[in-house]
PDB file of C-alpha atoms and ligand atoms in Angstrom:
ATOM      1  CA  UNK A  14       0.000   0.000   0.000  1.00  0.00           C
ATOM      2  CA  UNK A  15       2.785   2.385   0.902  1.00  0.00           C
ATOM      3  CA  UNK A  16       4.530   1.790  -2.409  1.00  0.00           C
ATOM      4  CA  UNK A  17       1.244   2.399  -4.171  1.00  0.00           C
ATOM      5  CA  UNK A  18       1.077   5.855  -2.648  1.00  0.00           C
ATOM      6  CA  UNK A  19       4.701   6.542  -3.479  1.00  0.00           C
ATOM      7  CA  UNK A  20       3.968   5.522  -7.071  1.00  0.00           C
ATOM      8  CA  UNK A  21       0.904   7.749  -7.083  1.00  0.00           C
ATOM      9  CA  UNK A  22       2.960  10.647  -5.747  1.00  0.00           C
ATOM     10  CA  UNK A  23       5.695  10.202  -8.311  1.00  0.00           C
ATOM     11  CA  UNK A  24       3.190  10.015 -11.146  1.00  0.00           C
ATOM     12  CA  UNK A  25       1.694  13.220  -9.792  1.00  0.00           C
ATOM     13  CA  UNK A  26       5.152  14.792  -9.683  1.00  0.00           C
ATOM     14  CA  UNK A  27       5.900  13.818 -13.259  1.00  0.00           C
ATOM     15  CA  UNK A  28       2.582  15.203 -14.453  1.00  0.00           C
ATOM     16  CA  UNK A  29       3.246  18.407 -12.559  1.00  0.00           C
ATOM     17  CA  UNK A  30       6.592  18.813 -14.275  1.00  0.00           C
ATOM     18  CA  UNK A  31       5.154  19.217 -17.735  1.00  0.00           C
ATOM     19  CA  UNK A  32       3.693  22.652 -18.326  1.00  0.00           C
ATOM     20  CA  UNK A  33       1.971  25.652 -16.823  1.00  0.00           C
ATOM     21  CA  UNK A  34      -0.267  23.727 -14.415  1.00  0.00           C
ATOM     22  CA  UNK A  35      -3.919  23.210 -15.164  1.00  0.00           C
ATOM     23  CA  UNK A  36      -4.934  26.563 -13.780  1.00  0.00           C
ATOM     24  CA  UNK A  37      -2.201  28.403 -15.663  1.00  0.00           C
ATOM     25  CA  UNK A  38      -3.442  27.082 -19.010  1.00  0.00           C
ATOM     26  CA  UNK A  39      -7.077  27.726 -18.088  1.00  0.00           C
ATOM     27  CA  UNK A  40      -6.242  31.309 -17.122  1.00  0.00           C
ATOM     28  CA  UNK A  41      -4.562  31.848 -20.502  1.00  0.00           C
ATOM     29  CA  UNK A  42      -7.547  30.297 -22.298  1.00  0.00           C
ATOM     30  CA  UNK A  43     -10.125  32.397 -20.449  1.00  0.00           C
ATOM     31  CA  UNK A  44      -8.169  35.597 -21.123  1.00  0.00           C
ATOM     32  CA  UNK A  45      -8.041  34.679 -24.821  1.00  0.00           C
ATOM     33  CA  UNK A  46     -11.850  34.252 -24.864  1.00  0.00           C
ATOM     34  CA  UNK A  47     -12.229  37.668 -23.237  1.00  0.00           C
ATOM     35  CA  UNK A  48     -10.164  39.385 -25.947  1.00  0.00           C
ATOM     36  CA  UNK A  49     -11.417  37.719 -29.143  1.00  0.00           C
ATOM     37  CA  UNK A  50     -13.722  39.133 -31.782  1.00  0.00           C
ATOM     38  CA  UNK A  51     -17.239  37.670 -31.908  1.00  0.00           C
ATOM     39  CA  UNK A  52     -16.444  36.151 -35.297  1.00  0.00           C
ATOM     40  CA  UNK A  53     -13.362  34.311 -34.078  1.00  0.00           C
ATOM     41  CA  UNK A  54     -15.212  33.173 -30.943  1.00  0.00           C
ATOM     42  CA  UNK A  55     -17.974  31.694 -33.061  1.00  0.00           C
ATOM     43  CA  UNK A  56     -15.548  29.843 -35.361  1.00  0.00           C
ATOM     44  CA  UNK A  57     -13.562  28.447 -32.426  1.00  0.00           C
ATOM     45  CA  UNK A  58     -16.753  27.468 -30.566  1.00  0.00           C
ATOM     46  CA  UNK A  59     -17.920  25.482 -33.598  1.00  0.00           C
ATOM     47  CA  UNK A  60     -14.617  23.598 -33.926  1.00  0.00           C
ATOM     48  CA  UNK A  61     -14.532  22.837 -30.191  1.00  0.00           C
ATOM     49  CA  UNK A  62     -18.214  21.832 -30.242  1.00  0.00           C
ATOM     50  CA  UNK A  63     -19.099  24.354 -27.587  1.00  0.00           C
ATOM     51  CA  UNK A  64     -16.285  23.564 -25.145  1.00  0.00           C
ATOM     52  CA  UNK A  65     -14.514  26.648 -23.830  1.00  0.00           C
ATOM     53  CA  UNK A  66     -10.932  27.503 -24.747  1.00  0.00           C
ATOM     54  CA  UNK A  67     -10.112  27.349 -21.033  1.00  0.00           C
ATOM     55  CA  UNK A  68     -11.398  23.808 -20.662  1.00  0.00           C
ATOM     56  CA  UNK A  69      -9.561  22.395 -23.696  1.00  0.00           C
ATOM     57  CA  UNK A  70      -6.323  24.185 -22.848  1.00  0.00           C
ATOM     58  CA  UNK A  71      -4.791  21.228 -20.979  1.00  0.00           C
ATOM     59  CA  UNK A  72      -5.514  18.706 -23.737  1.00  0.00           C
ATOM     60  CA  UNK A  73      -1.895  18.521 -24.853  1.00  0.00           C
ATOM     61  CA  UNK A  74      -0.785  17.556 -21.340  1.00  0.00           C
ATOM     62  CA  UNK A  75      -3.612  15.019 -20.996  1.00  0.00           C
ATOM     63  CA  UNK A  76      -2.467  13.084 -24.081  1.00  0.00           C
ATOM     64  CA  UNK A  77       1.053  12.739 -22.657  1.00  0.00           C
ATOM     65  CA  UNK A  78      -0.081   9.599 -20.846  1.00  0.00           C
ATOM     66  CA  UNK A  79      -0.769   7.964 -24.238  1.00  0.00           C
ATOM     67  CA  UNK A  80       2.489   6.593 -25.747  1.00  0.00           C
ATOM     68  CA  UNK A  81       0.957   7.126 -29.179  1.00  0.00           C
ATOM     69  CA  UNK A  82       1.732  10.831 -28.705  1.00  0.00           C
ATOM     70  CA  UNK A  83       5.277  10.486 -27.316  1.00  0.00           C
ATOM     71  CA  UNK A  84       6.737  12.314 -30.307  1.00  0.00           C
ATOM     72  CA  UNK A  85       4.870  15.486 -29.263  1.00  0.00           C
ATOM     73  CA  UNK A  86       6.646  15.723 -25.863  1.00  0.00           C
ATOM     74  CA  UNK A  87       9.549  17.894 -27.128  1.00  0.00           C
ATOM     75  CA  UNK A  88       7.052  20.333 -28.639  1.00  0.00           C
ATOM     76  CA  UNK A  89       6.176  21.919 -25.278  1.00  0.00           C
ATOM     77  CA  UNK A  90       9.458  23.823 -24.981  1.00  0.00           C
ATOM     78  CA  UNK A  91      12.490  25.114 -26.862  1.00  0.00           C
ATOM     79  CA  UNK A  92      16.115  25.850 -26.044  1.00  0.00           C
ATOM     80  CA  UNK A  93      17.938  29.169 -26.394  1.00  0.00           C
ATOM     81  CA  UNK A  94      21.202  29.116 -24.389  1.00  0.00           C
ATOM     82  CA  UNK A  95      22.187  32.296 -22.502  1.00  0.00           C
ATOM     83  CA  UNK A  96      23.794  34.889 -24.742  1.00  0.00           C
ATOM     84  CA  UNK A  97      22.743  33.182 -27.971  1.00  0.00           C
ATOM     85  CA  UNK A  98      19.906  33.646 -30.419  1.00  0.00           C
ATOM     86  CA  UNK A  99      17.528  30.911 -31.548  1.00  0.00           C
ATOM     87  CA  UNK A 100      19.378  28.385 -33.700  1.00  0.00           C
ATOM     88  CA  UNK A 101      16.278  26.742 -35.198  1.00  0.00           C
ATOM     89  CA  UNK A 102      14.473  23.605 -34.066  1.00  0.00           C
ATOM     90  CA  UNK A 103      16.228  20.316 -33.249  1.00  0.00           C
ATOM     91  CA  UNK A 104      15.284  17.290 -35.359  1.00  0.00           C
ATOM     92  CA  UNK A 105      12.525  16.257 -32.922  1.00  0.00           C
ATOM     93  CA  UNK A 106      10.926  19.724 -33.163  1.00  0.00           C
ATOM     94  CA  UNK A 107      10.191  22.302 -30.481  1.00  0.00           C
ATOM     95  CA  UNK A 108       7.468  24.684 -29.330  1.00  0.00           C
ATOM     96  CA  UNK A 109       8.336  27.347 -31.912  1.00  0.00           C
ATOM     97  CA  UNK A 110       8.173  24.947 -34.816  1.00  0.00           C
ATOM     98  CA  UNK A 111       5.010  23.305 -33.451  1.00  0.00           C
ATOM     99  CA  UNK A 112       3.156  26.614 -33.073  1.00  0.00           C
ATOM    100  CA  UNK A 113       4.107  27.661 -36.605  1.00  0.00           C
ATOM    101  CA  UNK A 114       3.071  24.271 -37.992  1.00  0.00           C
ATOM    102  CA  UNK A 115      -0.333  24.309 -36.278  1.00  0.00           C
ATOM    103  CA  UNK A 116      -0.995  27.889 -37.456  1.00  0.00           C
ATOM    104  CA  UNK A 117      -0.210  26.871 -41.032  1.00  0.00           C
ATOM    105  CA  UNK A 118      -2.400  23.754 -40.781  1.00  0.00           C
ATOM    106  CA  UNK A 119      -5.329  25.719 -39.365  1.00  0.00           C
ATOM    107  CA  UNK A 120      -5.027  28.400 -42.051  1.00  0.00           C
ATOM    108  CA  UNK A 121      -4.838  25.825 -44.861  1.00  0.00           C
ATOM    109  CA  UNK A 122      -8.526  24.892 -44.609  1.00  0.00           C
ATOM    110  CA  UNK A 123      -7.530  21.330 -45.513  1.00  0.00           C
ATOM    111  CA  UNK A 124      -8.043  19.589 -42.169  1.00  0.00           C
ATOM    112  CA  UNK A 125     -10.847  17.196 -41.293  1.00  0.00           C
ATOM    113  CA  UNK A 126     -13.038  18.244 -38.339  1.00  0.00           C
ATOM    114  CA  UNK A 127     -11.094  15.940 -36.030  1.00  0.00           C
ATOM    115  CA  UNK A 128      -7.702  17.165 -37.252  1.00  0.00           C
ATOM    116  CA  UNK A 129      -8.841  20.771 -36.956  1.00  0.00           C
ATOM    117  CA  UNK A 130      -9.961  20.320 -33.345  1.00  0.00           C
ATOM    118  CA  UNK A 131      -6.687  18.547 -32.505  1.00  0.00           C
ATOM    119  CA  UNK A 132      -4.520  21.281 -34.059  1.00  0.00           C
ATOM    120  CA  UNK A 133      -6.521  24.054 -32.400  1.00  0.00           C
ATOM    121  CA  UNK A 134      -6.321  22.460 -28.946  1.00  0.00           C
ATOM    122  CA  UNK A 135      -2.553  22.012 -29.338  1.00  0.00           C
ATOM    123  CA  UNK A 136      -2.095  25.610 -30.480  1.00  0.00           C
ATOM    124  CA  UNK A 137      -4.106  26.908 -27.493  1.00  0.00           C
ATOM    125  CA  UNK A 138      -1.848  24.946 -25.142  1.00  0.00           C
ATOM    126  CA  UNK A 139       1.495  25.814 -26.722  1.00  0.00           C
ATOM    127  CA  UNK A 140       0.969  29.584 -26.843  1.00  0.00           C
ATOM    128  CA  UNK A 141       0.636  29.288 -23.062  1.00  0.00           C
ATOM    129  CA  UNK A 142       3.746  27.139 -22.689  1.00  0.00           C
ATOM    130  CA  UNK A 143       6.091  29.407 -24.649  1.00  0.00           C
ATOM    131  CA  UNK A 144       5.229  32.308 -22.328  1.00  0.00           C
ATOM    132  CA  UNK A 145       6.400  30.368 -19.249  1.00  0.00           C
ATOM    133  CA  UNK A 146      10.014  31.626 -19.029  1.00  0.00           C
ATOM    134  CA  UNK A 147      11.384  28.151 -18.228  1.00  0.00           C
ATOM    135  CA  UNK A 148       9.756  26.639 -21.322  1.00  0.00           C
ATOM    136  CA  UNK A 149      12.428  28.534 -23.223  1.00  0.00           C
ATOM    137  CA  UNK A 150      15.271  26.662 -21.569  1.00  0.00           C
ATOM    138  CA  UNK A 151      18.967  27.491 -21.355  1.00  0.00           C
ATOM    139  CA  UNK A 152      19.916  23.937 -22.360  1.00  0.00           C
ATOM    140  CA  UNK A 153      21.563  23.228 -18.977  1.00  0.00           C
ATOM    141  CA  UNK A 154      18.882  21.908 -16.630  1.00  0.00           C
ATOM    142  CA  UNK A 155      15.791  20.772 -18.535  1.00  0.00           C
ATOM    143  CA  UNK A 156      14.062  24.098 -18.124  1.00  0.00           C
ATOM    144  CA  UNK A 157      14.763  24.217 -14.380  1.00  0.00           C
ATOM    145  CA  UNK A 158      13.357  20.710 -13.745  1.00  0.00           C
ATOM    146  CA  UNK A 159      16.808  19.723 -12.470  1.00  0.00           C
ATOM    147  CA  UNK A 160      17.050  22.673 -10.072  1.00  0.00           C
ATOM    148  CA  UNK A 161      15.767  21.105  -6.873  1.00  0.00           C
ATOM    149  CA  UNK A 162      14.249  23.571  -4.423  1.00  0.00           C
ATOM    150  CA  UNK A 163      12.262  23.506  -1.214  1.00  0.00           C
ATOM    151  CA  UNK A 164       9.096  25.442  -1.934  1.00  0.00           C
ATOM    152  CA  UNK A 165       7.408  26.302   1.345  1.00  0.00           C
ATOM    153  CA  UNK A 166       7.099  22.848   2.960  1.00  0.00           C
ATOM    154  CA  UNK A 167       7.652  20.554  -0.003  1.00  0.00           C
ATOM    155  CA  UNK A 168      10.430  19.287  -2.228  1.00  0.00           C
ATOM    156  CA  UNK A 169       9.931  20.754  -5.639  1.00  0.00           C
ATOM    157  CA  UNK A 170      11.934  22.106  -8.538  1.00  0.00           C
ATOM    158  CA  UNK A 171      12.201  25.504 -10.129  1.00  0.00           C
ATOM    159  CA  UNK A 172      10.220  24.501 -13.212  1.00  0.00           C
ATOM    160  CA  UNK A 173       7.285  23.304 -11.136  1.00  0.00           C
ATOM    161  CA  UNK A 174       7.299  26.459  -9.027  1.00  0.00           C
ATOM    162  CA  UNK A 175       6.801  28.428 -12.245  1.00  0.00           C
ATOM    163  CA  UNK A 176       4.307  26.054 -13.896  1.00  0.00           C
ATOM    164  CA  UNK A 177       2.015  25.834 -10.923  1.00  0.00           C
ATOM    165  CA  UNK A 178       3.445  26.629  -7.471  1.00  0.00           C
ATOM    166  CA  UNK A 179       3.187  30.398  -7.549  1.00  0.00           C
ATOM    167  CA  UNK A 180      -0.187  30.355  -9.340  1.00  0.00           C
ATOM    168  CA  UNK A 181      -1.823  27.703  -7.174  1.00  0.00           C
ATOM    169  CA  UNK A 182      -0.509  29.431  -4.041  1.00  0.00           C
ATOM    170  CA  UNK A 183      -2.905  32.293  -4.749  1.00  0.00           C
ATOM    171  CA  UNK A 184      -5.785  29.909  -4.036  1.00  0.00           C
ATOM    172  CA  UNK A 185      -8.006  31.428  -6.699  1.00  0.00           C
ATOM    173  CA  UNK A 186     -10.168  29.606  -9.236  1.00  0.00           C
ATOM    174  CA  UNK A 187      -9.128  30.260 -12.811  1.00  0.00           C
ATOM    175  CA  UNK A 188     -12.049  32.637 -13.308  1.00  0.00           C
ATOM    176  CA  UNK A 189     -11.187  34.535 -10.116  1.00  0.00           C
ATOM    177  CA  UNK A 190      -7.573  34.705 -11.253  1.00  0.00           C
ATOM    178  CA  UNK A 191      -8.598  36.138 -14.630  1.00  0.00           C
ATOM    179  CA  UNK A 192     -10.817  38.741 -12.945  1.00  0.00           C
ATOM    180  CA  UNK A 193      -7.757  39.734 -10.886  1.00  0.00           C
ATOM    181  CA  UNK A 194      -5.199  40.124 -13.698  1.00  0.00           C
ATOM    182  CA  UNK A 195      -7.176  40.879 -16.875  1.00  0.00           C
ATOM    183  CA  UNK A 196      -7.071  44.668 -16.479  1.00  0.00           C
ATOM    184  CA  UNK A 197      -4.698  45.891 -19.182  1.00  0.00           C
ATOM    185  CA  UNK A 198      -5.583  48.973 -21.271  1.00  0.00           C
ATOM    186  CA  UNK A 199      -6.614  48.743 -24.936  1.00  0.00           C
ATOM    187  CA  UNK A 200      -3.407  50.247 -26.329  1.00  0.00           C
ATOM    188  CA  UNK A 201      -1.176  47.717 -24.565  1.00  0.00           C
ATOM    189  CA  UNK A 202      -3.515  44.860 -25.524  1.00  0.00           C
ATOM    190  CA  UNK A 203      -3.362  45.827 -29.194  1.00  0.00           C
ATOM    191  CA  UNK A 204       0.424  46.217 -29.081  1.00  0.00           C
ATOM    192  CA  UNK A 205       0.849  42.771 -27.508  1.00  0.00           C
ATOM    193  CA  UNK A 206      -1.335  41.209 -30.202  1.00  0.00           C
ATOM    194  CA  UNK A 207       1.092  42.482 -32.865  1.00  0.00           C
ATOM    195  CA  UNK A 208       4.246  40.843 -31.472  1.00  0.00           C
ATOM    196  CA  UNK A 209       5.402  37.689 -33.216  1.00  0.00           C
ATOM    197  CA  UNK A 210       6.494  34.359 -31.803  1.00  0.00           C
ATOM    198  CA  UNK A 211      10.220  35.218 -31.713  1.00  0.00           C
ATOM    199  CA  UNK A 212       9.392  38.229 -29.530  1.00  0.00           C
ATOM    200  CA  UNK A 213       7.447  35.945 -27.128  1.00  0.00           C
ATOM    201  CA  UNK A 214      10.402  33.555 -26.900  1.00  0.00           C
ATOM    202  CA  UNK A 215      12.928  36.375 -26.493  1.00  0.00           C
ATOM    203  CA  UNK A 216      10.913  37.831 -23.625  1.00  0.00           C
ATOM    204  CA  UNK A 217      10.918  34.438 -21.880  1.00  0.00           C
ATOM    205  CA  UNK A 218      14.733  34.409 -22.171  1.00  0.00           C
ATOM    206  CA  UNK A 219      14.921  37.938 -20.773  1.00  0.00           C
ATOM    207  CA  UNK A 220      13.105  36.897 -17.578  1.00  0.00           C
ATOM    208  CA  UNK A 221      15.435  33.976 -16.850  1.00  0.00           C
ATOM    209  CA  UNK A 222      18.057  35.886 -14.802  1.00  0.00           C
ATOM    210  CA  UNK A 223      15.365  36.879 -12.314  1.00  0.00           C
ATOM    211  CA  UNK A 224      13.794  33.402 -12.371  1.00  0.00           C
ATOM    212  CA  UNK A 225      17.171  31.858 -11.441  1.00  0.00           C
ATOM    213  CA  UNK A 226      17.931  34.433  -8.717  1.00  0.00           C
ATOM    214  CA  UNK A 227      17.758  31.937  -5.854  1.00  0.00           C
ATOM    215  CA  UNK A 228      19.353  31.860  -2.404  1.00  0.00           C
ATOM    216  CA  UNK A 229      22.191  29.313  -2.057  1.00  0.00           C
ATOM    217  CA  UNK A 230      20.093  27.119   0.265  1.00  0.00           C
ATOM    218  CA  UNK A 231      17.395  26.889  -2.458  1.00  0.00           C
ATOM    219  CA  UNK A 232      14.608  27.297   0.079  1.00  0.00           C
ATOM    220  CA  UNK A 233      12.060  29.633  -1.409  1.00  0.00           C
ATOM    221  CA  UNK A 234       8.685  30.805  -0.200  1.00  0.00           C
ATOM    222  CA  UNK A 235       6.869  34.136   0.341  1.00  0.00           C
ATOM    223  CA  UNK A 236       9.818  36.286  -0.608  1.00  0.00           C
ATOM    224  CA  UNK A 237      10.332  34.533  -3.961  1.00  0.00           C
ATOM    225  CA  UNK A 238       6.594  34.718  -4.689  1.00  0.00           C
ATOM    226  CA  UNK A 239       6.535  38.396  -3.837  1.00  0.00           C
ATOM    227  CA  UNK A 240       9.392  39.182  -6.235  1.00  0.00           C
ATOM    228  CA  UNK A 241       8.063  37.077  -9.115  1.00  0.00           C
ATOM    229  CA  UNK A 242       4.267  37.024  -9.107  1.00  0.00           C
ATOM    230  CA  UNK A 243       4.116  40.153 -11.262  1.00  0.00           C
ATOM    231  CA  UNK A 244       6.120  38.322 -13.950  1.00  0.00           C
ATOM    232  CA  UNK A 245       3.896  35.233 -13.743  1.00  0.00           C
ATOM    233  CA  UNK A 246       0.786  37.381 -14.088  1.00  0.00           C
ATOM    234  CA  UNK A 247       2.189  39.416 -16.966  1.00  0.00           C
ATOM    235  CA  UNK A 248       3.157  36.258 -18.861  1.00  0.00           C
ATOM    236  CA  UNK A 249      -0.284  34.670 -18.341  1.00  0.00           C
ATOM    237  CA  UNK A 250      -1.916  37.878 -19.556  1.00  0.00           C
ATOM    238  CA  UNK A 251       0.346  38.274 -22.596  1.00  0.00           C
ATOM    239  CA  UNK A 252      -0.176  34.622 -23.520  1.00  0.00           C
ATOM    240  CA  UNK A 253      -3.963  34.977 -23.380  1.00  0.00           C
ATOM    241  CA  UNK A 254      -4.044  38.218 -25.337  1.00  0.00           C
ATOM    242  CA  UNK A 255      -1.628  36.950 -27.997  1.00  0.00           C
ATOM    243  CA  UNK A 256      -3.626  33.718 -28.333  1.00  0.00           C
ATOM    244  CA  UNK A 257      -6.711  35.877 -28.942  1.00  0.00           C
ATOM    245  CA  UNK A 258      -4.806  37.833 -31.612  1.00  0.00           C
ATOM    246  CA  UNK A 259      -3.624  34.653 -33.269  1.00  0.00           C
ATOM    247  CA  UNK A 260      -7.120  33.121 -33.343  1.00  0.00           C
ATOM    248  CA  UNK A 261      -8.500  36.380 -34.789  1.00  0.00           C
ATOM    249  CA  UNK A 262      -5.781  36.243 -37.433  1.00  0.00           C
ATOM    250  CA  UNK A 263      -6.778  32.672 -38.320  1.00  0.00           C
ATOM    251  CA  UNK A 264     -10.598  32.994 -38.150  1.00  0.00           C
ATOM    252  CA  UNK A 265     -11.620  36.628 -38.790  1.00  0.00           C
TER     253      UNK A 265
HETATM  254  N1  ADE B  15      12.937  19.355 -20.959  1.00  0.00           N
HETATM  255  C1  ADE B  15      14.057  19.928 -21.428  1.00  0.00           C
HETATM  256  N2  ADE B  15      13.962  21.265 -21.468  1.00  0.00           N
HETATM  257  C2  ADE B  15      12.715  21.559 -20.998  1.00  0.00           C
HETATM  258  C3  ADE B  15      12.001  22.752 -20.817  1.00  0.00           C
HETATM  259  N3  ADE B  15      12.546  23.940 -21.096  1.00  0.00           N
HETATM  260  N4  ADE B  15      10.744  22.681 -20.347  1.00  0.00           N
HETATM  261  C4  ADE B  15      10.194  21.483 -20.070  1.00  0.00           C
HETATM  262  N5  ADE B  15      10.809  20.308 -20.219  1.00  0.00           N
HETATM  263  C5  ADE B  15      12.072  20.339 -20.686  1.00  0.00           C
HETATM  264 ZN1   ZN B  16       2.800  21.913 -22.167  1.00  0.00          ZN
HETATM  265 ZN1   ZN B  17       6.208  23.254 -17.713  1.00  0.00          ZN
END
């Protein structure tokens, strides 16, 4: 029985290590819905058969438990080492290549209904992922997964703190979280919608020095949250608004 629980815990840990946590992706999805034209909302609603963007946003993490989709695992992140610029995707692909591929597929008008829903759900997820600073890794530590930390009372790692720890610590539902952070003015919203994917990735790189600014003992709690929550919230907001812009570009 004990080993069963240990297994359960480690499965949970692995799942946690994969992406913005469930609430992070839902927050991005809900913000996108809030900022989309009626026309794009209608088109997306039809493809998703009435499911919300927020509620399909974790699809690409859910399919990770199916070995059939193993080849998609490297598509949740990319690598840009410190002091370098993006060198293009590795042979297995990355989040930048995947986003561009799904955009092209969705614009082609050649997908079956099932393929179209699959591509759209993946795109919704990956625009969130690329905004998480540690999903644009430095190539040294698997996007911070190998940086072990104590986060409040539990063993964790830096990647997980950024995917879910800081967000979940707010103890807000995803709709409450969106009501809290979705307050940006129209000018800024429109400017964010115009930035392209290489800007999104470059911004993630630019936040890494602060993300990695840890005490030597690697025990982080309120102080780390306090210094970083504004970055988390800005990235969630930018991801949602840029996803809205992208879906308007595809469906308007
Ligand atoms: N594995 C290797 N690099 C990673 C990253 N940046 N994010 C998530 N998983 C990874
Ligand atoms: Zn992911
Ligand atoms: Zn992650």
